[in-house]
GROMACS .gro file of C-alpha atoms in nm:
model
  297
    1MET     CA    1  -0.902  -2.076   1.014
    2TRP     CA    2  -0.739  -1.796   1.196
    3PRO     CA    3  -0.461  -2.010   1.326
    4GLU     CA    4  -0.383  -2.104   0.944
    5LEU     CA    5  -0.430  -1.781   0.824
    6PHE     CA    6  -0.173  -1.637   1.087
    7SER     CA    7   0.077  -1.901   1.014
    8ASP     CA    8   0.060  -1.754   0.651
    9TYR     CA    9   0.370  -1.528   0.578
   10THR     CA   10   0.198  -1.320   0.321
   11PHE     CA   11  -0.107  -1.271   0.568
   12ARG     CA   12   0.120  -1.169   0.849
   13LEU     CA   13   0.346  -0.934   0.617
   14VAL     CA   14   0.003  -0.772   0.448
   15VAL     CA   15  -0.177  -0.719   0.800
   16GLY     CA   16   0.130  -0.600   0.966
   17GLY     CA   17   0.224  -0.364   0.698
   18SER     CA   18  -0.113  -0.227   0.675
   19ALA     CA   19  -0.163  -0.146   1.042
   20LEU     CA   20   0.184   0.017   1.058
   21ILE     CA   21   0.067   0.224   0.758
   22GLY     CA   22  -0.288   0.301   0.921
   23GLY     CA   23  -0.147   0.414   1.231
   24VAL     CA   24   0.136   0.650   1.087
   25SER     CA   25  -0.138   0.802   0.827
   26GLY     CA   26  -0.372   0.846   1.131
   27ALA     CA   27  -0.121   1.007   1.344
   28LEU     CA   28  -0.008   1.265   1.072
   29GLY     CA   29  -0.379   1.327   0.949
   30CYS     CA   30  -0.457   1.492   1.288
   31PHE     CA   31  -0.272   1.791   1.182
   32ALA     CA   32  -0.441   1.799   0.836
   33TYR     CA   33  -0.750   1.795   0.972
   34LEU     CA   34  -0.692   2.064   1.268
   35ARG     CA   35  -0.544   2.299   1.017
   36LYS     CA   36  -0.840   2.237   0.787
   37GLN     CA   37  -0.648   2.119   0.507
   38SER     CA   38  -0.796   1.811   0.414
   39LEU     CA   39  -0.796   1.887   0.036
   40VAL     CA   40  -0.395   1.889   0.077
   41GLY     CA   41  -0.425   1.519   0.153
   42ASP     CA   42  -0.645   1.502  -0.190
   43VAL     CA   43  -0.382   1.703  -0.397
   44VAL     CA   44  -0.052   1.464  -0.270
   45SER     CA   45  -0.235   1.130  -0.315
   46HIS     CA   46  -0.357   1.214  -0.661
   47ALA     CA   47  -0.040   1.389  -0.785
   48SER     CA   48   0.161   1.084  -0.647
   49LEU     CA   49   0.053   0.900  -0.964
   50LEU     CA   50   0.253   1.101  -1.156
   51GLY     CA   51   0.537   1.071  -0.934
   52ILE     CA   52   0.513   0.658  -0.931
   53VAL     CA   53   0.466   0.657  -1.307
   54GLY     CA   54   0.731   0.899  -1.368
   55ALA     CA   55   0.976   0.695  -1.151
   56PHE     CA   56   0.883   0.393  -1.320
   57CYS     CA   57   0.978   0.545  -1.670
   58LEU     CA   58   1.311   0.704  -1.552
   59SER     CA   59   1.420   0.349  -1.390
   60TYR     CA   60   1.345   0.236  -1.745
   61LEU     CA   61   1.554   0.466  -1.892
   62ILE     CA   62   1.857   0.423  -1.674
   63ALA     CA   63   1.856   0.053  -1.619
   64GLY     CA   64   1.649  -0.041  -1.959
   65VAL     CA   65   1.397  -0.201  -1.750
   66GLY     CA   66   1.095  -0.075  -1.550
   67ASN     CA   67   1.162  -0.104  -1.163
   68LYS     CA   68   0.821  -0.121  -0.974
   69SER     CA   69   0.994  -0.158  -0.628
   70LEU     CA   70   0.863   0.101  -0.366
   71LEU     CA   71   1.234   0.179  -0.325
   72VAL     CA   72   1.194   0.328  -0.652
   73LEU     CA   73   0.847   0.442  -0.685
   74ILE     CA   74   0.810   0.611  -0.318
   75PRO     CA   75   1.087   0.865  -0.377
   76GLY     CA   76   0.925   0.985  -0.725
   77ALA     CA   77   0.592   0.997  -0.519
   78ILE     CA   78   0.759   1.208  -0.219
   79PHE     CA   79   0.901   1.445  -0.476
   80ILE     CA   80   0.580   1.507  -0.683
   81GLY     CA   81   0.393   1.533  -0.386
   82VAL     CA   82   0.610   1.784  -0.211
   83LEU     CA   83   0.640   1.988  -0.606
   84ALA     CA   84   0.280   1.975  -0.581
   85LEU     CA   85   0.212   2.177  -0.257
   86LEU     CA   86   0.500   2.442  -0.361
   87LEU     CA   87   0.344   2.509  -0.685
   88THR     CA   88   0.016   2.541  -0.480
   89LYS     CA   89   0.162   2.817  -0.252
   90LEU     CA   90   0.350   2.980  -0.542
   91ILE     CA   91   0.037   3.026  -0.740
   92THR     CA   92  -0.174   3.141  -0.424
   93GLN     CA   93   0.100   3.364  -0.310
   94THR     CA   94   0.187   3.535  -0.648
   95THR     CA   95  -0.160   3.564  -0.797
   96ARG     CA   96  -0.523   3.637  -0.693
   97ILE     CA   97  -0.616   3.288  -0.698
   98LYS     CA   98  -0.752   3.160  -0.369
   99GLU     CA   99  -0.572   2.822  -0.208
  100ASP     CA  100  -0.877   2.592  -0.277
  101ALA     CA  101  -0.882   2.681  -0.633
  102GLY     CA  102  -0.480   2.669  -0.621
  103LEU     CA  103  -0.538   2.275  -0.478
  104GLY     CA  104  -0.788   2.240  -0.732
  105LEU     CA  105  -0.600   2.332  -1.038
  106ILE     CA  106  -0.292   2.135  -0.945
  107LEU     CA  107  -0.453   1.787  -0.854
  108ALA     CA  108  -0.623   1.798  -1.187
  109ILE     CA  109  -0.300   1.893  -1.380
  110PHE     CA  110  -0.110   1.658  -1.184
  111PHE     CA  111  -0.337   1.348  -1.190
  112GLY     CA  112  -0.451   1.418  -1.550
  113THR     CA  113  -0.093   1.394  -1.635
  114GLY     CA  114  -0.001   1.114  -1.445
  115LEU     CA  115  -0.325   0.902  -1.609
  116THR     CA  116  -0.236   1.019  -1.973
  117LEU     CA  117   0.154   0.885  -1.886
  118LEU     CA  118   0.044   0.572  -1.752
  119LYS     CA  119  -0.224   0.535  -2.048
  120TRP     CA  120   0.073   0.584  -2.271
  121ILE     CA  121   0.300   0.339  -2.111
  122GLN     CA  122   0.021   0.062  -2.160
  123GLY     CA  123  -0.010   0.126  -2.503
  124LYS     CA  124   0.063  -0.140  -2.771
  125ASN     CA  125   0.290   0.085  -2.945
  126SER     CA  126   0.494   0.188  -2.598
  127PRO     CA  127   0.861   0.116  -2.569
  128ILE     CA  128   0.866   0.056  -2.211
  129GLN     CA  129   0.782  -0.301  -2.081
  130GLY     CA  130   0.690  -0.458  -1.742
  131HIS     CA  131   0.443  -0.192  -1.650
  132ALA     CA  132   0.181  -0.444  -1.569
  133GLY     CA  133   0.047  -0.361  -1.167
  134LEU     CA  134   0.096   0.012  -1.214
  135GLU     CA  135  -0.272   0.040  -1.230
  136ASP     CA  136  -0.286  -0.091  -0.907
  137TYR     CA  137  -0.195   0.205  -0.756
  138LEU     CA  138  -0.521   0.396  -0.855
  139PHE     CA  139  -0.725   0.155  -0.589
  140GLY     CA  140  -0.431  -0.008  -0.426
  141MET     CA  141  -0.302  -0.368  -0.408
  142ALA     CA  142  -0.195  -0.488  -0.053
  143ALA     CA  143  -0.132  -0.837  -0.162
  144ALA     CA  144   0.163  -0.745  -0.399
  145MET     CA  145   0.389  -0.605  -0.049
  146THR     CA  146   0.700  -0.751  -0.037
  147LEU     CA  147   0.938  -0.750   0.268
  148ASP     CA  148   1.158  -0.471   0.116
  149ASP     CA  149   0.827  -0.259   0.092
  150LEU     CA  150   0.761  -0.319   0.464
  151TRP     CA  151   1.093  -0.211   0.543
  152MET     CA  152   1.103   0.104   0.300
  153ILE     CA  153   0.753   0.188   0.479
  154LEU     CA  154   0.901   0.116   0.825
  155ILE     CA  155   1.190   0.331   0.774
  156LEU     CA  156   0.983   0.631   0.643
  157GLY     CA  157   0.693   0.595   0.886
  158GLY     CA  158   0.943   0.575   1.175
  159SER     CA  159   1.166   0.878   1.045
  160ALA     CA  160   0.804   1.092   1.008
  161MET     CA  161   0.725   0.997   1.371
  162LEU     CA  162   1.042   1.059   1.517
  163LEU     CA  163   1.034   1.415   1.359
  164LEU     CA  164   0.719   1.452   1.492
  165THR     CA  165   0.836   1.384   1.847
  166LEU     CA  166   1.130   1.572   1.813
  167PHE     CA  167   0.912   1.905   1.706
  168TRP     CA  168   0.633   1.822   1.901
  169SER     CA  169   0.588   2.123   2.111
  170ARG     CA  170   0.651   2.389   1.821
  171LEU     CA  171   0.416   2.192   1.569
  172LYS     CA  172   0.174   2.182   1.828
  173VAL     CA  173   0.171   2.564   1.912
  174LEU     CA  174   0.195   2.617   1.487
  175THR     CA  175  -0.109   2.424   1.453
  176PHE     CA  176  -0.338   2.617   1.686
  177ASP     CA  177  -0.198   2.947   1.646
  178ALA     CA  178   0.023   3.031   1.372
  179GLU     CA  179   0.066   3.400   1.457
  180TYR     CA  180   0.144   3.332   1.845
  181ALA     CA  181   0.399   3.104   1.700
  182ARG     CA  182   0.562   3.383   1.501
  183SER     CA  183   0.550   3.620   1.787
  184LEU     CA  184   0.766   3.371   1.957
  185GLY     CA  185   1.022   3.398   1.688
  186LEU     CA  186   0.958   3.009   1.567
  187PRO     CA  187   1.049   2.950   1.224
  188VAL     CA  188   0.695   2.930   1.080
  189HIS     CA  189   0.761   2.895   0.742
  190GLY     CA  190   1.009   2.601   0.799
  191LEU     CA  191   0.792   2.422   1.052
  192GLU     CA  192   0.506   2.465   0.800
  193LEU     CA  193   0.725   2.297   0.519
  194LEU     CA  194   0.779   2.001   0.803
  195ILE     CA  195   0.458   1.929   0.831
  196LEU     CA  196   0.344   1.925   0.496
  197CYS     CA  197   0.658   1.679   0.414
  198LEU     CA  198   0.547   1.454   0.705
  199MET     CA  199   0.171   1.436   0.562
  200VAL     CA  200   0.322   1.376   0.228
  201VAL     CA  201   0.503   1.092   0.368
  202GLY     CA  202   0.198   0.948   0.555
  203ILE     CA  203   0.011   0.985   0.222
  204VAL     CA  204   0.270   0.794  -0.019
  205ILE     CA  205   0.317   0.509   0.226
  206GLY     CA  206  -0.023   0.431   0.203
  207LEU     CA  207  -0.069   0.439  -0.191
  208GLN     CA  208   0.015   0.059  -0.212
  209ILE     CA  209  -0.273  -0.068   0.004
  210VAL     CA  210  -0.573   0.183  -0.055
  211GLY     CA  211  -0.457   0.350  -0.385
  212VAL     CA  212  -0.428   0.759  -0.478
  213ILE     CA  213  -0.823   0.770  -0.502
  214LEU     CA  214  -0.886   0.657  -0.133
  215MET     CA  215  -0.595   0.797   0.050
  216THR     CA  216  -0.728   1.111   0.162
  217SER     CA  217  -0.976   0.896   0.336
  218MET     CA  218  -0.703   0.743   0.539
  219LEU     CA  219  -0.545   1.024   0.627
  220ILE     CA  220  -0.878   1.220   0.753
  221ALA     CA  221  -1.094   0.943   0.881
  222PRO     CA  222  -0.927   0.822   1.182
  223ALA     CA  223  -0.829   1.188   1.295
  224SER     CA  224  -1.211   1.279   1.256
  225ALA     CA  225  -1.307   0.980   1.469
  226ALA     CA  226  -1.029   1.084   1.735
  227ARG     CA  227  -1.133   1.417   1.764
  228GLN     CA  228  -1.467   1.352   1.885
  229TRP     CA  229  -1.347   1.142   2.179
  230THR     CA  230  -1.092   1.435   2.315
  231ARG     CA  231  -0.982   1.778   2.321
  232HIS     CA  232  -0.629   1.716   2.370
  233LEU     CA  233  -0.373   1.707   2.078
  234ASN     CA  234  -0.168   1.445   2.251
  235ALA     CA  235  -0.449   1.225   2.278
  236MET     CA  236  -0.614   1.288   1.978
  237VAL     CA  237  -0.273   1.165   1.776
  238CYS     CA  238  -0.241   0.877   1.969
  239LEU     CA  239  -0.590   0.758   1.939
  240ALA     CA  240  -0.611   0.836   1.569
  241GLY     CA  241  -0.265   0.627   1.520
  242LEU     CA  242  -0.463   0.358   1.710
  243ILE     CA  243  -0.797   0.381   1.501
  244GLY     CA  244  -0.576   0.388   1.173
  245GLY     CA  245  -0.361   0.091   1.269
  246CYS     CA  246  -0.658  -0.101   1.402
  247GLY     CA  247  -0.892  -0.025   1.094
  248ALA     CA  248  -0.615  -0.091   0.844
  249GLY     CA  249  -0.536  -0.401   0.990
  250LEU     CA  250  -0.894  -0.545   1.026
  251GLY     CA  251  -0.959  -0.448   0.692
  252ALA     CA  252  -0.663  -0.604   0.531
  253ALA     CA  253  -0.768  -0.910   0.712
  254LEU     CA  254  -1.088  -0.932   0.618
  255SER     CA  255  -1.016  -0.904   0.267
  256ALA     CA  256  -0.779  -1.211   0.310
  257ILE     CA  257  -1.066  -1.419   0.460
  258ILE     CA  258  -1.362  -1.302   0.196
  259ASP     CA  259  -1.298  -1.387  -0.152
  260ARG     CA  260  -1.280  -1.105  -0.428
  261MET     CA  261  -1.281  -0.852  -0.133
  262PRO     CA  262  -1.063  -0.569  -0.236
  263THR     CA  263  -0.852  -0.445   0.077
  264GLY     CA  264  -0.845  -0.076   0.021
  265PRO     CA  265  -1.212  -0.005  -0.005
  266VAL     CA  266  -1.253  -0.241   0.294
  267ILE     CA  267  -0.996  -0.081   0.501
  268ILE     CA  268  -1.200   0.264   0.407
  269ILE     CA  269  -1.524   0.131   0.508
  270ILE     CA  270  -1.407   0.014   0.842
  271LEU     CA  271  -1.245   0.358   0.913
  272THR     CA  272  -1.533   0.531   0.812
  273SER     CA  273  -1.763   0.305   1.031
  274PHE     CA  274  -1.511   0.420   1.339
  275PHE     CA  275  -1.572   0.754   1.237
  276LEU     CA  276  -1.974   0.745   1.270
  277LEU     CA  277  -1.962   0.516   1.564
  278SER     CA  278  -1.771   0.837   1.720
  279LEU     CA  279  -1.970   1.094   1.582
  280PHE     CA  280  -2.292   0.938   1.737
  281PHE     CA  281  -2.160   0.782   2.039
  282SER     CA  282  -1.853   0.966   2.165
  283PRO     CA  283  -1.911   1.158   2.525
  284GLU     CA  284  -2.013   1.525   2.529
  285ARG     CA  285  -1.953   1.580   2.138
  286GLY     CA  286  -2.179   1.268   1.994
  287LEU     CA  287  -2.482   1.348   1.832
  288LEU     CA  288  -2.697   1.096   2.035
  289ILE     CA  289  -2.552   1.188   2.395
  290ARG     CA  290  -2.606   1.572   2.293
  291LYS     CA  291  -2.973   1.476   2.196
  292LYS     CA  292  -3.048   1.336   2.507
  293SER     CA  293  -2.903   1.602   2.713
  294ASN     CA  294  -3.129   1.846   2.531
  295VAL     CA  295  -3.449   1.650   2.629
  296VAL     CA  296  -3.661   1.826   2.881
  297TYR     CA  297  -3.818   1.577   3.160
   0.00000   0.00000   0.00000
């Protein structure tokens, strides 16, 4: 069975693309985890639905036909994701609304608007045609991945990891001590915007395989698992990328083998399993290890 599967072009494309997305999202998710911005991932992923549907409608207005290529939809998702975060900062800085409330407010507004627009273009009286398949972005549809999609993911993911490498030392200081970074004269606001943009990229490239509902788990679960095994950021990012890539690739492969098994939920279940194993069995921080060390003989 396995030799036949690996000889299949679509299988290799989906598994390879899923592993690539999982690796990038897992590595970038470490910064969301350490900065306690897990809700940011939830906001971006849900808000991205509005960007996807909006980009589809815009392509219809320009070309007379809706385009569902990631080359069209991903830029829209990135734009709306960044806009959602900037609006959240504006709300929290100019009002008495706290950050978590602001994030929840923006999530509800953008996701609700995206769902409303999606339902409208799917209605019988909608003038926009060719919308079939847009609802797959709610829970993901990895089997629809094409070679052009993979190149788009590779370019965005590779660019994000390149920027992470170039600004590594500055982002590391900012992540652990923003006040110290400011005292060193580092452009804190610019670096914070860079981190947010990197997280947005890490989220939107995974929407096709796990969807807007589950994407935040793909961002946080590998980072949470990796944190149980190490205290060093370098090792944590590498390990989170490895866990994310292996979990996503394995989930995509299992969904191809087992009939009627959705790719996105399978990937999240596997990543969650990695986290639970790490939570209980990791050295020093593992719950079982700590319980045994407290036993008095």
